Coordinates of C-alpha atoms in Angstrom, one line a residue:
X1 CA 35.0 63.4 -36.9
X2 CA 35.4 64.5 -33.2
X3 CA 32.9 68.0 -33.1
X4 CA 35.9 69.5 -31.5
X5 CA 38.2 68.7 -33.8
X6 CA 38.8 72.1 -36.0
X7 CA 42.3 71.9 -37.2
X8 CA 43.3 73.2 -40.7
X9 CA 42.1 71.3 -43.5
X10 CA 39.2 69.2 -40.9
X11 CA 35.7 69.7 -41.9
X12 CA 33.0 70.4 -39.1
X13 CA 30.3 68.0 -38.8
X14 CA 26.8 69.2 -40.5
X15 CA 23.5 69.4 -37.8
X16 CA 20.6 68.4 -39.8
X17 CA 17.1 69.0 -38.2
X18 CA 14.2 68.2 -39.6
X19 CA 11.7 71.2 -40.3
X20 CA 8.2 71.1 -38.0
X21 CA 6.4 74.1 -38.5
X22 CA 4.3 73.9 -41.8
X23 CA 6.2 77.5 -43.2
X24 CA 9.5 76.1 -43.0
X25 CA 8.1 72.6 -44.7
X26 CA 6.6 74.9 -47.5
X27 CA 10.2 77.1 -47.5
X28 CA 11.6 73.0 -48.2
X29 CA 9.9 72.7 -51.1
X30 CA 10.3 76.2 -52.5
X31 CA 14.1 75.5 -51.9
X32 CA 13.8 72.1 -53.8
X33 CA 11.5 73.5 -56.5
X34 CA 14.3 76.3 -57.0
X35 CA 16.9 74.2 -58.0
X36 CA 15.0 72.1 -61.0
X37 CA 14.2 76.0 -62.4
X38 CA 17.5 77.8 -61.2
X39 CA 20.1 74.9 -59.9
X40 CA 23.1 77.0 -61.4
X41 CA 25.2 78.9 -59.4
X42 CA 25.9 82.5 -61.2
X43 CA 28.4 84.3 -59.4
X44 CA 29.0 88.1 -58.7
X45 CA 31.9 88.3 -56.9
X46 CA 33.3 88.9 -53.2
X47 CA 32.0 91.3 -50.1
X48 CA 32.9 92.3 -47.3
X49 CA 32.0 93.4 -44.0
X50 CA 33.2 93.3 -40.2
X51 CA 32.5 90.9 -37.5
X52 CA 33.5 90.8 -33.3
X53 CA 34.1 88.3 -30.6
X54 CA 34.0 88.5 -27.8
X55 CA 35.7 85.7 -25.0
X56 CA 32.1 84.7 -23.8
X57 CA 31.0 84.5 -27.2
X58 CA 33.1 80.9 -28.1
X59 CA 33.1 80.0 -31.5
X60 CA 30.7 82.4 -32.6
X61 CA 31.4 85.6 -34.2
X62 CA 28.5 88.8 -34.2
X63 CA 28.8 90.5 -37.4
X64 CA 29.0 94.3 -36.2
X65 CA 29.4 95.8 -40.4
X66 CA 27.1 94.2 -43.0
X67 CA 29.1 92.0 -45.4
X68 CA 27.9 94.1 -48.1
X69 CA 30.9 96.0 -49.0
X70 CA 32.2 95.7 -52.7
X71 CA 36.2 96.2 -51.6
X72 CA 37.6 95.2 -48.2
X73 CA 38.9 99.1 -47.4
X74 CA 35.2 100.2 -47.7
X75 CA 34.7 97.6 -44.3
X76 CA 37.9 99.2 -43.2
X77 CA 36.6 102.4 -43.2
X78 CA 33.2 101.2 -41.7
X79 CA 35.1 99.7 -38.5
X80 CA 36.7 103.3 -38.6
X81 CA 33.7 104.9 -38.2
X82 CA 32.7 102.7 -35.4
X83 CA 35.2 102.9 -32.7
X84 CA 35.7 106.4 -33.6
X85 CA 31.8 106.9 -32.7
X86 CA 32.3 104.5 -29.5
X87 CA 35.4 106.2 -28.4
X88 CA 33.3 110.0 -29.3
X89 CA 30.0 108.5 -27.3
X90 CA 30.3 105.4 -25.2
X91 CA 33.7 105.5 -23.6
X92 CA 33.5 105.3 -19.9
X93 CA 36.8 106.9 -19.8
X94 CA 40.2 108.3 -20.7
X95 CA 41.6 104.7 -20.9
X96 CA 38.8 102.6 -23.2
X97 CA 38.7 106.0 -25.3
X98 CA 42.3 105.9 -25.7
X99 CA 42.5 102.6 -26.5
X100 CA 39.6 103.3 -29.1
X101 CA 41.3 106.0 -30.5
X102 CA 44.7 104.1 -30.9
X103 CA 43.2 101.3 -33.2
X104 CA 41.3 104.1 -35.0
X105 CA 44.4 105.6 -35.5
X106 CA 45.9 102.4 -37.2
X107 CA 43.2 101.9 -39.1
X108 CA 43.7 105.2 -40.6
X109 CA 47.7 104.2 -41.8
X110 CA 47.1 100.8 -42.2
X111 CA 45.3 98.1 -44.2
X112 CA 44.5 96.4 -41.1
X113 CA 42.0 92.8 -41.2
X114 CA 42.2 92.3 -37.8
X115 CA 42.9 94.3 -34.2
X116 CA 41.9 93.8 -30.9
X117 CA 40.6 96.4 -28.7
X118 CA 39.5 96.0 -25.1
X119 CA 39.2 92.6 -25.3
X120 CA 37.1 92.2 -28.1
X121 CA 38.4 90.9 -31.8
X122 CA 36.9 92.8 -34.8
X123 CA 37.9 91.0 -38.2
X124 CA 37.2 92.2 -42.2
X125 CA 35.6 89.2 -43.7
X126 CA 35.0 87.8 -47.1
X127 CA 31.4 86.6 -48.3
X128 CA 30.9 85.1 -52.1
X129 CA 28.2 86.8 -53.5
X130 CA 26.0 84.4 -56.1
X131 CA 22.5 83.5 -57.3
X132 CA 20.6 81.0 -58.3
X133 CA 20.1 81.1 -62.5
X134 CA 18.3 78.5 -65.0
X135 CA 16.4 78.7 -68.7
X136 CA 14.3 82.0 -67.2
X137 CA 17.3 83.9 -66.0
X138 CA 18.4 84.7 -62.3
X139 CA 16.2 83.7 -59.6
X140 CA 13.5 85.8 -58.6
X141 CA 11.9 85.9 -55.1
X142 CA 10.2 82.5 -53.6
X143 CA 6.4 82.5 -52.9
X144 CA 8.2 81.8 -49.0
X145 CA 10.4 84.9 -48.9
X146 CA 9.4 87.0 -46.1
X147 CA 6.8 90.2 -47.6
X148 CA 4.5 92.2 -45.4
X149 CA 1.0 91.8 -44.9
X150 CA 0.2 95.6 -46.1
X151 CA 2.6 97.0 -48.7
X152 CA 4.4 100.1 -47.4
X153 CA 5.7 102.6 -50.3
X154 CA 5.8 105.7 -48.4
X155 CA 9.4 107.4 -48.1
X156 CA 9.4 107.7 -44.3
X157 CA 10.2 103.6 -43.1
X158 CA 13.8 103.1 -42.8
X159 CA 14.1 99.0 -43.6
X160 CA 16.2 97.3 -41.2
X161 CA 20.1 96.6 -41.6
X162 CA 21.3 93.5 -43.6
X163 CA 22.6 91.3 -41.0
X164 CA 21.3 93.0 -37.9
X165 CA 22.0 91.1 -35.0
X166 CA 23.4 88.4 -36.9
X167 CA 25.4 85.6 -34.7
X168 CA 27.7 83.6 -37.2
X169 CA 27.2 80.0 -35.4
X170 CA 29.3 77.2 -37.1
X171 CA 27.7 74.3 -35.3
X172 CA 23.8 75.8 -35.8
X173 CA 21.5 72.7 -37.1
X174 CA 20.2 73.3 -40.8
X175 CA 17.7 72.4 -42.3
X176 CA 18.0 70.1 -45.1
X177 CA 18.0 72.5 -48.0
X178 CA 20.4 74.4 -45.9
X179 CA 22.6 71.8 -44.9
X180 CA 22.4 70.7 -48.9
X181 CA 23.6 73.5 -50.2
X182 CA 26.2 74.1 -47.7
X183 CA 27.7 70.6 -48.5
X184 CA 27.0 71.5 -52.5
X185 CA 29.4 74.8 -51.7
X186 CA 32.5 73.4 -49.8
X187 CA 34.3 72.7 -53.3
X188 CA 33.5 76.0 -54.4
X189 CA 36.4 77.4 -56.0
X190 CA 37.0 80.2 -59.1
X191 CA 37.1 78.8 -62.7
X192 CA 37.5 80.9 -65.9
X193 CA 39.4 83.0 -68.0
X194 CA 38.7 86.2 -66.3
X195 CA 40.4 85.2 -63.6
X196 CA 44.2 85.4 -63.3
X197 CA 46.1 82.1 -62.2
X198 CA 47.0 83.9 -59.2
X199 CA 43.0 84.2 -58.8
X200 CA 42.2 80.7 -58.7
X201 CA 45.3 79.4 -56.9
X202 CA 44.2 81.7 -53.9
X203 CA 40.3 80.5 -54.2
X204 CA 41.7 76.8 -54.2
X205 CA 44.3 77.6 -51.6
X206 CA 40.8 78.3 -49.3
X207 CA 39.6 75.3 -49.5
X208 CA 42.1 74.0 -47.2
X209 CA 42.8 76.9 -45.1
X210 CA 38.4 77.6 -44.7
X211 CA 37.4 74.0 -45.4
X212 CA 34.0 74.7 -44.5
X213 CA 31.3 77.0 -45.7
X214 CA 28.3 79.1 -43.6
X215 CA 25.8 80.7 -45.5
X216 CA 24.3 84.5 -44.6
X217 CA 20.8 85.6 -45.1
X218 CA 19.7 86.0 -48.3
X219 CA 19.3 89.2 -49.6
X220 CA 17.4 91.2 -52.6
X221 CA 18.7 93.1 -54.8
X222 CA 16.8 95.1 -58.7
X223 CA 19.2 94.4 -61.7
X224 CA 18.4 95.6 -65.3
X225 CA 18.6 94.5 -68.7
X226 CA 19.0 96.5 -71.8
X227 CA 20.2 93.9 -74.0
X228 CA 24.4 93.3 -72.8
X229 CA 23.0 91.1 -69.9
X230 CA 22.1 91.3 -66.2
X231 CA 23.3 94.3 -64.4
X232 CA 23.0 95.8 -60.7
X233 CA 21.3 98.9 -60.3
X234 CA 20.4 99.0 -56.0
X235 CA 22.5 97.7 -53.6
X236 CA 21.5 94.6 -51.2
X237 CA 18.4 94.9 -49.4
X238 CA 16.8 92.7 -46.5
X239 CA 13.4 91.7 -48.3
X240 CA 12.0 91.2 -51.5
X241 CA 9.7 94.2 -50.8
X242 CA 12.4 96.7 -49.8
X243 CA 14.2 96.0 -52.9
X244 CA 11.0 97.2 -54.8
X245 CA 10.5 99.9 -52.8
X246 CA 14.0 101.3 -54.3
X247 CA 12.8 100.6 -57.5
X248 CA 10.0 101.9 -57.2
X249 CA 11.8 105.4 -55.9
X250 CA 14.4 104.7 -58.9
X251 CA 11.4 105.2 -61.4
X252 CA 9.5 107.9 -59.6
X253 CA 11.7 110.0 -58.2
X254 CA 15.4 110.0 -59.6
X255 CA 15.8 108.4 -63.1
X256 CA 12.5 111.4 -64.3
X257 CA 15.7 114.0 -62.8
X258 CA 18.1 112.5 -64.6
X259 CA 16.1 112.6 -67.7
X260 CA 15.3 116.6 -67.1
X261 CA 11.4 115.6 -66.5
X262 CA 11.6 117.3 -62.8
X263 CA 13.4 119.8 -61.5
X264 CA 15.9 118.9 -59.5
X265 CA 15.2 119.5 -56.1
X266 CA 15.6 117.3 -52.9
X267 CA 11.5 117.5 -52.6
X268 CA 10.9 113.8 -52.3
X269 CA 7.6 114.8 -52.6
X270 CA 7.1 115.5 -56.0
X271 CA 7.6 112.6 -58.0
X272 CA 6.4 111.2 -61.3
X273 CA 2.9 109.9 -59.6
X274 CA 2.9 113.6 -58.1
X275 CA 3.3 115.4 -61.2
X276 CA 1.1 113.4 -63.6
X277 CA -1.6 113.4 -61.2
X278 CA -1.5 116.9 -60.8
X279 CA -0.7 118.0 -64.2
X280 CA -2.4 116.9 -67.0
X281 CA -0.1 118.0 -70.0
X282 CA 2.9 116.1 -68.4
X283 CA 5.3 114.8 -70.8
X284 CA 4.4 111.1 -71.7
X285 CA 7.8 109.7 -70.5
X286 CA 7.0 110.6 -67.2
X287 CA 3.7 109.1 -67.3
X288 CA 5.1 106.2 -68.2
X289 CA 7.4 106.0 -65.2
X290 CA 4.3 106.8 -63.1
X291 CA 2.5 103.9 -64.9
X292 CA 5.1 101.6 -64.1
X293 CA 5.3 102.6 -60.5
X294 CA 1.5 101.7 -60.9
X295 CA 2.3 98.1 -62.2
X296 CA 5.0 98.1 -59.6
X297 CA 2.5 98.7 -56.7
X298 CA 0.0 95.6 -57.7
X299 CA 0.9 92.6 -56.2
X300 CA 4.1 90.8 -55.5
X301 CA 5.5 92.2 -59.0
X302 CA 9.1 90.8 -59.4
X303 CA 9.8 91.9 -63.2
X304 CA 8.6 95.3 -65.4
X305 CA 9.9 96.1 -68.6
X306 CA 10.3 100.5 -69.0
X307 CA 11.3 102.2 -72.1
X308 CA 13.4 98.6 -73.4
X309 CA 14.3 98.3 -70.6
X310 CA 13.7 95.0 -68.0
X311 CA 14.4 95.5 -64.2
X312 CA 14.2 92.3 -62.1
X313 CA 13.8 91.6 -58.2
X314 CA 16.4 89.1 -57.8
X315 CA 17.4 86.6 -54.9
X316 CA 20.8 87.1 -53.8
X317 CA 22.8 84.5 -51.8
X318 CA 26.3 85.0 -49.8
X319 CA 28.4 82.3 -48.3
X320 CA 31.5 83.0 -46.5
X321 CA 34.2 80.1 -45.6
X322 CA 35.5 79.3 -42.4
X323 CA 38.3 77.7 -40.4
X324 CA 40.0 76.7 -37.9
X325 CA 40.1 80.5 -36.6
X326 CA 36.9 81.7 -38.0
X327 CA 35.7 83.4 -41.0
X328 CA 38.1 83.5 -43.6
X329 CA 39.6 87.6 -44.0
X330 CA 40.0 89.1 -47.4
X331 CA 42.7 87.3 -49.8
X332 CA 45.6 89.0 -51.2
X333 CA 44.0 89.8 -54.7
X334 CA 41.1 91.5 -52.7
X335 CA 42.5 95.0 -53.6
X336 CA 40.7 98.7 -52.5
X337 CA 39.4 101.0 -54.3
X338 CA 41.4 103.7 -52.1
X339 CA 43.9 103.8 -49.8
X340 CA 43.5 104.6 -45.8
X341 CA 42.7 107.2 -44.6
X342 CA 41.4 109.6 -42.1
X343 CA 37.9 110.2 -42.6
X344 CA 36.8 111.6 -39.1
X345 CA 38.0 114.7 -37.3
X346 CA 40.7 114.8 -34.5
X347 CA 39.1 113.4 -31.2
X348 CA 41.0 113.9 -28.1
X349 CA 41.4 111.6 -25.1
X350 CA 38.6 113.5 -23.1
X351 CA 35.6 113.1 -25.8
X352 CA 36.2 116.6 -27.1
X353 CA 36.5 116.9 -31.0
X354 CA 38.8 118.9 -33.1
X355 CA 37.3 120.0 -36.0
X356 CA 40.5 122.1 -37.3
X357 CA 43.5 119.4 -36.8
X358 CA 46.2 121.8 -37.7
X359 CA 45.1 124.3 -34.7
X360 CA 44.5 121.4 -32.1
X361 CA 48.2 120.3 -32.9
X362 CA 49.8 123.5 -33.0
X363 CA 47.4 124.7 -29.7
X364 CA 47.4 121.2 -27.5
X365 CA 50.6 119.6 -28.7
X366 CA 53.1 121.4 -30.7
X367 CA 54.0 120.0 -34.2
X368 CA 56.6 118.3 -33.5
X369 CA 54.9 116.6 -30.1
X370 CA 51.6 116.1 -32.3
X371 CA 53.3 114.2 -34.8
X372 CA 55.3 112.0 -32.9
X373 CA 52.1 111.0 -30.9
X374 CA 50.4 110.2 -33.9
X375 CA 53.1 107.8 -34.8
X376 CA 53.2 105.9 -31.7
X377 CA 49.9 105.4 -31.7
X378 CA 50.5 104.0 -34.9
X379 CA 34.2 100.7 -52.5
X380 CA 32.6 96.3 -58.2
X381 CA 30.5 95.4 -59.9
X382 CA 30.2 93.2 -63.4
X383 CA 26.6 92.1 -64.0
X384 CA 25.3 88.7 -61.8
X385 CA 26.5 85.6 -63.9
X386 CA 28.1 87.3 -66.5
X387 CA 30.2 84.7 -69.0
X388 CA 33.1 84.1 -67.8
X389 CA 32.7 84.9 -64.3
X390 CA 31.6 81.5 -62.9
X391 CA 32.9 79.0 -60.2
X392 CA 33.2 75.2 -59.8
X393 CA 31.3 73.3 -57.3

């Protein structure tokens, strides 16, 4: 097939190179060790996030919202926020705030999945979120995955964004185990009885309208399981290590409030390791969560078991489909958790911000004017790989 050639239905051709470097050789075998322990695909479900393009960037998109989202709105209100912080801090003037403010104001109304604004195309896009699972469960971190070379717990270190700075590339050369899997994933479509027919016709209905399939970053996530299965408890995080991190604060910090062990207060100082290392007649349970933390803290530990209860590090995957315009948008069934909204104050065309709407209508406009201008300018979560929700590949 002609590399140009991206009509509906045509597949783009796959870029194999061949790794060099002695890490990614090592990542090769990890990947190919991974799928004789965990070669099934359990899925999770869709996410969303935003992504731009701009005329000079071609085929590629940047995505500008991490496709982390559990319901398309919750991107929705994410791109909200954005251009209404761009049109509040970066607008060079009354014209590219205006314009801001008039797809903000859309987006407010409207369950909008594309707009352009000054040039630039911002689309909500779908991601399939899955994981690798065999005889031992879902797939813990690889021995390759990225970990630092000194441990950080302290509370201070923000971890970096999933997807920062991410390019979406179509025609990027893989490596094999990515170019593998990629091919393994173009067929991917629901199957199932959880799924309603209209489900699955719209998930095979992809396949020819996003032929092809790009794969995100992988991402790391804690589950639990207290005896029903597999079940989320963090959301997505960049590295293995971060993920503990937020299990590690999870056990220290706010399950011992939940339980009425600490006080709660917003002191993210005193924790369980605080407490039972300052107070000797503190209760067991808390102990316990301190010893954990402990266990936690030696090593790259992946899997602890607390009061019957076994919390996992897991390996997360996303892929997202793609055609002859891009990445594919949300589907019909993709429904919201709420409606839209507005969810920032009333910013006027010269910056200024209006925290009491009713009073910047009555005093700047009028009702009557206010309203009519207004016009014109007209958050999923079953368990990973629970029963029935699988797909075909």
């Amino acid at each position: 097939m002609d590399p140009g050639d991206v009509r509906p239905g045509a597949l783009r051709p796959v870029v194999v190179r061949v790794p060099v470097e002695p890490v990614e050789a090592a990542m090769e075998a990890d990947a190919a060790d991974a799928v004789r322990s965990a070669g099934e695909v359990a899925v999770r479900g869709p996410l969303f996030g935003v992504v731009a393009q701009c005329p000079e960037d071609g085929l590629c998109w940047r995505v500008v919202v991490p496709v982390t989202a559990g319901f398309p709105q919750m991107s929705r209100d994410s791109l909200n926020s954005l251009l209404w912080f761009r049109a509040k801090d970066e607008a060079k003037d009354r014209v590219e705030r205006r314009a801001l403010l008039a797809a903000v104001a859309r987006l407010e109304t409207e369950p909008v999945n594309e707009l352009t604004v000054l040039g630039t195309r911002y689309r909500v896009v779908r991601a399939e979120e899955y994981a690798g699972s065999g005889v031992n469960g879902i797939e813990p971190p690889r021995p390759t995955d990225p970990e630092p070379l000194v441990p950080d717990w302290s509370l201070g270190p923000r971890e970096p964004l999933v997807d920062a700075d991410l390019v979406l590339d179509p025609d990027a050369p893989l490596t094999p185990a990515g170019a593998t899997e990629r091919l393994a994933l173009r067929n991917f479509v629901y199957a199932g009885s959880r799924f309603p027919d209209h489900v699955i016709q719209e998930s095979r209905r992809a396949l020819r309208t996003h032929p092809d399939v790009l794969l995100l970053p992988t991402t790391f996530a804690v589950v639990e399981r207290d005896g029903r299965g597999w079940e989320p408890v963090s959301r997505a995080h960049p590295t293995a290590h971060a993920a503990r991190r937020s299990l590690d604060f999870f056990l220290t910090w706010l399950e011992p409030r939940t339980q009425g062990l600490l006080p709660v207060v917003a002191d993210r100082k005193i924790d369980a390791r605080t407490e039972v290392a300052r107070n000797p007649d503190a209760p067991p349970e808390l102990a316990a969560y301190a010893e954990a933390s402990d266990r936690l803290r030696t090593g790259r530990c992946n899997e602890l078991e607390v009061f019957d209860t076994t919390y996992r590090i897991i390996r997360s995957r996303r892929m997202l489909r793609w055609g002859a315009d891009g990445p594919e948008g949300p589907r019909p069934s993709d429904t919201g958790d709420h409606a839209p909204e507005r969810i920032h104050p009333v910013l006027d065309e010269d910056g200024v911000v209006h925290h009491d709407e009713d009073e910047y209508a009555e005093d700047e406009f009028g009702e009557d004017e206010y309203a009519e201008d207004e016009h014109a300018e007209d958050e999923h979560a079953e368990g990973i790989g629970g029963k029935d929700e699988q797909g075909e590949g």
